[in-house]
């Protein structure tokens, strides 16, 4: 693989690691005694180190090595977990992120920061009970590893011949290594040792291959070779998984040899296995045969091991598939084409008439095909569905840093992280969520002092919750803060001319104003929020995802911001309508009902334009033929039909010629040069090959200048 | 009998080599006395292994005397059974 390819893979892997790491580190701060989190953090940093080295990020490799040492101390219980450590690890992570992800950075500045961090790491490692945490009870001891499971490392050492010249005794190094554990396998290669008459007494000839059972981490093993690692051939491999150690349990599956499986099962010991392997290699035979011949295991045990080997292979095969989402999109598009072809065939089958035997057989075959393609579609869609948990988790760091910056103590609670939604939706929901969370932290949740004075828990609570309901996904940002101040919102709305001073306005309607552009009741513009941009961007972003957002609040008790999203962006249920010779699709989620109005129910109101009277209220009327410049079959609403549809809380009537039915639609995107209109979000190809345009309700209302507020 | 020095190591391995070579020329059995030795270095162990092979090939014997547990352990690390 090219160097560029390796770097690309590493960058993808690193982004995932960063997300998990940040979340885990913040969680460790909340629960400093959780050994599993410490282990996960250590493993992530370890992976980051290894991969960065392979990808050529040498500076990151070296830095991460130091950080890993510090985390190993935490794992071993030698280092306490406290706020200072968490800050150090998070700041170190920031440096690593910058180093990997930022293309144009100030190297001198990066070096200065790195030097400072390394100094802090050194200082931290120097005093095991951190100076900033003098109170013993304040510093929870790291999750000690008194019961640390054994690990196995295979260490192969071949010193350079002239190592004695540098004053190093190789034997001392091997002794240091063995002092860390118990060798379960040891082979000394003396084959290079010359005869007595030709030996160069000042050269090193022996080589070692050792499997060490130890409770230490790999870094401790590496430390043994600290001063000779550079120019000697030393390899250290964690083979815990191969020796049945628990450390390997959470690791990716690795192919096992039959002998290794027998060792894992306790049938064979590693020393016997090594001897059997030697014999197998010299005789060029099968290892199972040698093991049975030597009486180390029965034929049945070897057969079982072979079966286990096969099972592991299969598990590896099914557990390591990674697919680019673009490929899934492509498959989905192709499936859409199949559906179109299928619909065309249905049309042909219908053409044969009820009495035709061929027509009937064709219909039967198509019925079966239809069922298969639907299942196929569902399977592809399920692959696109990913849980929202990781997206939520990445906010742990954000909540921590933001609340600390404001001197607040806020705990993030995540609920429903397993809720799945389309990957595309997940990718786009991060920014709006961040705005909402920031808003809650900045304006919603009070300071600890203010909370204490009102009898609340000094620590605020922010909940991110996700759940499925009625074919949609709901995401809620809930805080237990002061709630929205209706009086302030009202005053602001009046000052902006959105509400008349004498107007009676419901609380819900006032709450929704926070999503209006430029609307902010914050008294000062801070670093975080209060600029009046953000919440309107939130609404726009969510509506771009064909979703909606609403807010509920109770003064003094807190607020709930609720986002409603479609499960997927790739397929929608749509209502097909005709306007002249064109077919449009209105997303079914937006459709409320369809009516045929009476002539007297359509009128023009000053300031609101044309409206239609529906169920005791007037809603704006949009003649689609006007909006899209099409020659219709009917020019007057009472001759055609009105589809009542909504976007957010705005309800409008769309005048169409006819309703053609409902259908599940595979959305095909339109390039921007085809349409600049925001009123069209995409297209679909129908069964008869015709193209139908999908109406974007939010865009349509903006195009025809019907804003949410004007409609109320 | 050859008595190894207390600080036996790479610095004086040459002297030991000469002594062993001399003894091997003269007799069939050499006794290496480790009683004063606390630890060995690798150069010495390599020398002992090479000398033992050489002696065995010629029907001679090298015996080790007063081998402490520590030395025995060091020899074992280098694959020498005692």
mmCIF file of N, CA, C and O in Angstrom, chain A residues 481-536:
data_model
loop_
_atom_site.group_PDB
_atom_site.id
_atom_site.type_symbol
_atom_site.label_atom_id
_atom_site.label_comp_id
_atom_site.label_asym_id
_atom_site.label_seq_id
_atom_site.Cartn_x
_atom_site.Cartn_y
_atom_site.Cartn_z
ATOM 1 N N UNK A 481 -32.160 23.789 34.059
ATOM 2 C CA UNK A 481 -31.774 25.166 34.384
ATOM 3 C C UNK A 481 -32.952 26.055 34.722
ATOM 4 O O UNK A 481 -33.993 25.598 35.196
ATOM 5 N N UNK A 482 -32.785 27.324 34.409
ATOM 6 C CA UNK A 482 -33.791 28.312 34.821
ATOM 7 C C UNK A 482 -34.996 28.369 33.883
ATOM 8 O O UNK A 482 -35.996 28.999 34.205
ATOM 9 N N UNK A 483 -34.898 27.746 32.736
ATOM 10 C CA UNK A 483 -36.011 27.800 31.777
ATOM 11 C C UNK A 483 -35.986 29.097 30.988
ATOM 12 O O UNK A 483 -35.222 30.018 31.293
ATOM 13 N N UNK A 484 -36.804 29.149 29.946
ATOM 14 C CA UNK A 484 -36.819 30.356 29.118
ATOM 15 C C UNK A 484 -37.598 31.456 29.838
ATOM 16 O O UNK A 484 -38.622 31.201 30.470
ATOM 17 N N UNK A 485 -37.082 32.668 29.699
ATOM 18 C CA UNK A 485 -37.731 33.818 30.355
ATOM 19 C C UNK A 485 -38.733 34.431 29.377
ATOM 20 O O UNK A 485 -38.371 35.166 28.462
ATOM 21 N N UNK A 486 -39.993 34.090 29.582
ATOM 22 C CA UNK A 486 -41.038 34.538 28.641
ATOM 23 C C UNK A 486 -41.116 36.058 28.545
ATOM 24 O O UNK A 486 -41.359 36.607 27.472
ATOM 25 N N UNK A 487 -40.926 36.729 29.692
ATOM 26 C CA UNK A 487 -41.032 38.200 29.678
ATOM 27 C C UNK A 487 -39.948 38.802 28.790
ATOM 28 O O UNK A 487 -40.201 39.721 28.017
ATOM 29 N N UNK A 488 -38.755 38.267 28.922
ATOM 30 C CA UNK A 488 -37.645 38.788 28.107
ATOM 31 C C UNK A 488 -37.886 38.502 26.624
ATOM 32 O O UNK A 488 -37.623 39.345 25.773
ATOM 33 N N UNK A 489 -38.385 37.291 26.351
ATOM 34 C CA UNK A 489 -38.631 36.924 24.944
ATOM 35 C C UNK A 489 -39.696 37.846 24.364
ATOM 36 O O UNK A 489 -39.570 38.379 23.261
ATOM 37 N N UNK A 490 -40.721 38.087 25.146
ATOM 38 C CA UNK A 490 -41.823 38.952 24.690
ATOM 39 C C UNK A 490 -41.301 40.364 24.416
ATOM 40 O O UNK A 490 -41.599 40.971 23.393
ATOM 41 N N UNK A 491 -40.498 40.859 25.369
ATOM 42 C CA UNK A 491 -39.978 42.223 25.214
ATOM 43 C C UNK A 491 -39.122 42.318 23.950
ATOM 44 O O UNK A 491 -39.224 43.284 23.187
ATOM 45 N N UNK A 492 -38.298 41.307 23.747
ATOM 46 C CA UNK A 492 -37.431 41.304 22.575
ATOM 47 C C UNK A 492 -38.273 41.252 21.294
ATOM 48 O O UNK A 492 -38.001 41.962 20.322
ATOM 49 N N UNK A 493 -39.305 40.396 21.323
ATOM 50 C CA UNK A 493 -40.180 40.248 20.152
ATOM 51 C C UNK A 493 -40.879 41.568 19.844
ATOM 52 O O UNK A 493 -41.007 41.958 18.679
ATOM 53 N N UNK A 494 -41.281 42.264 20.890
ATOM 54 C CA UNK A 494 -41.954 43.555 20.668
ATOM 55 C C UNK A 494 -40.967 44.557 20.090
ATOM 56 O O UNK A 494 -41.286 45.310 19.166
ATOM 57 N N UNK A 495 -39.732 44.530 20.642
ATOM 58 C CA UNK A 495 -38.745 45.502 20.145
ATOM 59 C C UNK A 495 -38.365 45.221 18.695
ATOM 60 O O UNK A 495 -37.964 46.118 17.976
ATOM 61 N N UNK A 496 -38.510 43.970 18.289
ATOM 62 C CA UNK A 496 -38.178 43.612 16.898
ATOM 63 C C UNK A 496 -39.416 43.704 15.995
ATOM 64 O O UNK A 496 -39.352 43.373 14.814
ATOM 65 N N UNK A 497 -40.523 44.113 16.554
ATOM 66 C CA UNK A 497 -41.744 44.278 15.765
ATOM 67 C C UNK A 497 -42.424 42.970 15.403
ATOM 68 O O UNK A 497 -43.242 42.900 14.488
ATOM 69 N N UNK A 498 -42.081 41.922 16.114
ATOM 70 C CA UNK A 498 -42.688 40.627 15.813
ATOM 71 C C UNK A 498 -44.009 40.455 16.544
ATOM 72 O O UNK A 498 -44.848 39.653 16.136
ATOM 73 N N UNK A 499 -44.157 41.163 17.612
ATOM 74 C CA UNK A 499 -45.385 41.073 18.410
ATOM 75 C C UNK A 499 -45.833 42.500 18.725
ATOM 76 O O UNK A 499 -45.008 43.347 19.067
ATOM 77 N N UNK A 500 -47.148 42.724 18.597
ATOM 78 C CA UNK A 500 -47.655 44.035 18.977
ATOM 79 C C UNK A 500 -47.811 44.063 20.498
ATOM 80 O O UNK A 500 -48.149 43.037 21.116
ATOM 81 N N UNK A 501 -47.605 45.213 21.124
ATOM 82 C CA UNK A 501 -47.684 45.275 22.594
ATOM 83 C C UNK A 501 -49.022 44.787 23.139
ATOM 84 O O UNK A 501 -49.080 44.230 24.229
ATOM 85 N N UNK A 502 -50.077 44.986 22.357
ATOM 86 C CA UNK A 502 -51.402 44.610 22.872
ATOM 87 C C UNK A 502 -51.806 43.192 22.440
ATOM 88 O O UNK A 502 -52.905 42.734 22.728
ATOM 89 N N UNK A 503 -50.912 42.504 21.718
ATOM 90 C CA UNK A 503 -51.280 41.204 21.161
ATOM 91 C C UNK A 503 -51.205 40.096 22.219
ATOM 92 O O UNK A 503 -50.270 40.052 23.026
ATOM 93 N N UNK A 504 -52.205 39.228 22.162
ATOM 94 C CA UNK A 504 -52.219 38.096 23.085
ATOM 95 C C UNK A 504 -51.469 36.935 22.418
ATOM 96 O O UNK A 504 -51.912 36.410 21.406
ATOM 97 N N UNK A 505 -50.328 36.572 22.950
ATOM 98 C CA UNK A 505 -49.495 35.544 22.300
ATOM 99 C C UNK A 505 -49.290 34.356 23.244
ATOM 100 O O UNK A 505 -48.928 34.533 24.405
ATOM 101 N N UNK A 506 -49.528 33.161 22.723
ATOM 102 C CA UNK A 506 -49.371 31.945 23.539
ATOM 103 C C UNK A 506 -47.892 31.677 23.818
ATOM 104 O O UNK A 506 -47.025 32.077 23.042
ATOM 105 N N UNK A 507 -47.626 31.011 24.948
ATOM 106 C CA UNK A 507 -46.237 30.728 25.354
ATOM 107 C C UNK A 507 -45.486 29.940 24.284
ATOM 108 O O UNK A 507 -44.338 30.258 23.954
ATOM 109 N N UNK A 508 -46.144 28.917 23.714
ATOM 110 C CA UNK A 508 -45.500 28.090 22.686
ATOM 111 C C UNK A 508 -44.970 28.941 21.540
ATOM 112 O O UNK A 508 -43.881 28.700 21.021
ATOM 113 N N UNK A 509 -45.811 29.909 21.152
ATOM 114 C CA UNK A 509 -45.443 30.743 20.022
ATOM 115 C C UNK A 509 -44.242 31.626 20.397
ATOM 116 O O UNK A 509 -43.344 31.830 19.581
ATOM 117 N N UNK A 510 -44.224 32.092 21.632
ATOM 118 C CA UNK A 510 -43.083 32.908 22.066
ATOM 119 C C UNK A 510 -41.805 32.069 22.134
ATOM 120 O O UNK A 510 -40.744 32.518 21.713
ATOM 121 N N UNK A 511 -41.941 30.840 22.634
ATOM 122 C CA UNK A 511 -40.765 29.970 22.710
ATOM 123 C C UNK A 511 -40.145 29.763 21.323
ATOM 124 O O UNK A 511 -38.929 29.750 21.153
ATOM 125 N N UNK A 512 -41.044 29.588 20.337
ATOM 126 C CA UNK A 512 -40.538 29.271 18.995
ATOM 127 C C UNK A 512 -39.745 30.442 18.408
ATOM 128 O O UNK A 512 -38.992 30.272 17.445
ATOM 129 N N UNK A 513 -39.923 31.635 19.015
ATOM 130 C CA UNK A 513 -39.206 32.799 18.491
ATOM 131 C C UNK A 513 -37.695 32.692 18.658
ATOM 132 O O UNK A 513 -36.933 33.352 17.958
ATOM 133 N N UNK A 514 -37.248 31.866 19.579
ATOM 134 C CA UNK A 514 -35.787 31.773 19.778
ATOM 135 C C UNK A 514 -35.094 31.212 18.544
ATOM 136 O O UNK A 514 -33.888 31.308 18.417
ATOM 137 N N UNK A 515 -35.886 30.628 17.638
ATOM 138 C CA UNK A 515 -35.293 30.091 16.410
ATOM 139 C C UNK A 515 -35.326 31.105 15.261
ATOM 140 O O UNK A 515 -34.991 30.779 14.133
ATOM 141 N N UNK A 516 -35.776 32.325 15.570
ATOM 142 C CA UNK A 516 -35.808 33.355 14.535
ATOM 143 C C UNK A 516 -34.433 33.996 14.370
ATOM 144 O O UNK A 516 -33.700 34.150 15.352
ATOM 145 N N UNK A 517 -34.069 34.362 13.131
ATOM 146 C CA UNK A 517 -32.758 34.991 12.920
ATOM 147 C C UNK A 517 -32.598 36.255 13.762
ATOM 148 O O UNK A 517 -33.532 37.055 13.861
ATOM 149 N N UNK A 518 -31.440 36.420 14.364
ATOM 150 C CA UNK A 518 -31.121 37.634 15.117
ATOM 151 C C UNK A 518 -31.807 37.741 16.455
ATOM 152 O O UNK A 518 -31.704 38.768 17.135
ATOM 153 N N UNK A 519 -32.514 36.692 16.858
ATOM 154 C CA UNK A 519 -33.269 36.787 18.105
ATOM 155 C C UNK A 519 -32.423 36.252 19.260
ATOM 156 O O UNK A 519 -32.102 35.082 19.337
ATOM 157 N N UNK A 520 -32.012 37.122 20.161
ATOM 158 C CA UNK A 520 -31.287 36.683 21.346
ATOM 159 C C UNK A 520 -31.643 37.585 22.496
ATOM 160 O O UNK A 520 -31.713 38.799 22.350
ATOM 161 N N UNK A 521 -31.916 36.974 23.641
ATOM 162 C CA UNK A 521 -32.242 37.792 24.809
ATOM 163 C C UNK A 521 -31.038 37.893 25.735
ATOM 164 O O UNK A 521 -31.126 38.460 26.805
ATOM 165 N N UNK A 522 -29.914 37.319 25.303
ATOM 166 C CA UNK A 522 -28.729 37.353 26.160
ATOM 167 C C UNK A 522 -28.290 38.791 26.374
ATOM 168 O O UNK A 522 -28.332 39.606 25.457
ATOM 169 N N UNK A 523 -27.870 39.101 27.585
ATOM 170 C CA UNK A 523 -27.528 40.479 27.902
ATOM 171 C C UNK A 523 -26.151 40.880 27.402
ATOM 172 O O UNK A 523 -25.853 42.026 27.201
ATOM 173 N N UNK A 524 -25.289 39.930 27.270
ATOM 174 C CA UNK A 524 -23.959 40.264 26.758
ATOM 175 C C UNK A 524 -23.541 39.207 25.741
ATOM 176 O O UNK A 524 -24.000 38.068 25.800
ATOM 177 N N UNK A 525 -22.677 39.670 24.866
ATOM 178 C CA UNK A 525 -22.191 38.725 23.865
ATOM 179 C C UNK A 525 -20.920 38.093 24.405
ATOM 180 O O UNK A 525 -19.910 38.751 24.582
ATOM 181 N N UNK A 526 -21.007 36.842 24.726
ATOM 182 C CA UNK A 526 -19.862 36.158 25.320
ATOM 183 C C UNK A 526 -19.125 35.339 24.298
ATOM 184 O O UNK A 526 -19.391 35.432 23.096
ATOM 185 N N UNK A 527 -18.199 34.561 24.784
ATOM 186 C CA UNK A 527 -17.436 33.692 23.890
ATOM 187 C C UNK A 527 -18.311 32.570 23.347
ATOM 188 O O UNK A 527 -18.040 31.996 22.324
ATOM 189 N N UNK A 528 -19.346 32.248 24.080
ATOM 190 C CA UNK A 528 -20.092 31.047 23.734
ATOM 191 C C UNK A 528 -21.301 31.349 22.878
ATOM 192 O O UNK A 528 -21.350 31.061 21.713
ATOM 193 N N UNK A 529 -22.302 31.920 23.470
ATOM 194 C CA UNK A 529 -23.488 32.210 22.671
ATOM 195 C C UNK A 529 -24.007 33.581 23.068
ATOM 196 O O UNK A 529 -23.452 34.246 23.917
ATOM 197 N N UNK A 530 -25.080 33.988 22.449
ATOM 198 C CA UNK A 530 -25.637 35.291 22.755
ATOM 199 C C UNK A 530 -25.525 36.249 21.591
ATOM 200 O O UNK A 530 -25.839 37.411 21.695
ATOM 201 N N UNK A 531 -25.083 35.742 20.460
ATOM 202 C CA UNK A 531 -24.960 36.618 19.294
ATOM 203 C C UNK A 531 -26.214 36.584 18.429
ATOM 204 O O UNK A 531 -26.293 37.260 17.432
ATOM 205 N N UNK A 532 -27.160 35.763 18.805
ATOM 206 C CA UNK A 532 -28.393 35.699 18.024
ATOM 207 C C UNK A 532 -28.229 34.857 16.771
ATOM 208 O O UNK A 532 -29.149 34.707 15.996
ATOM 209 N N UNK A 533 -27.028 34.391 16.533
ATOM 210 C CA UNK A 533 -26.887 33.407 15.465
ATOM 211 C C UNK A 533 -26.729 32.071 16.173
ATOM 212 O O UNK A 533 -26.244 31.988 17.264
ATOM 213 N N UNK A 534 -27.140 31.072 15.609
ATOM 214 C CA UNK A 534 -27.039 29.773 16.270
ATOM 215 C C UNK A 534 -28.371 29.083 16.246
ATOM 216 O O UNK A 534 -28.557 28.138 15.481
ATOM 217 N N UNK A 535 -29.325 29.616 16.997
ATOM 218 C CA UNK A 535 -30.587 28.903 17.079
ATOM 219 C C UNK A 535 -31.357 28.944 15.755
ATOM 220 O O UNK A 535 -32.050 27.994 15.421
ATOM 221 N N UNK A 536 -31.231 30.036 15.003
ATOM 222 C CA UNK A 536 -31.903 30.035 13.693
ATOM 223 C C UNK A 536 -31.165 29.106 12.727
ATOM 224 O O UNK A 536 -31.775 28.464 11.871
#
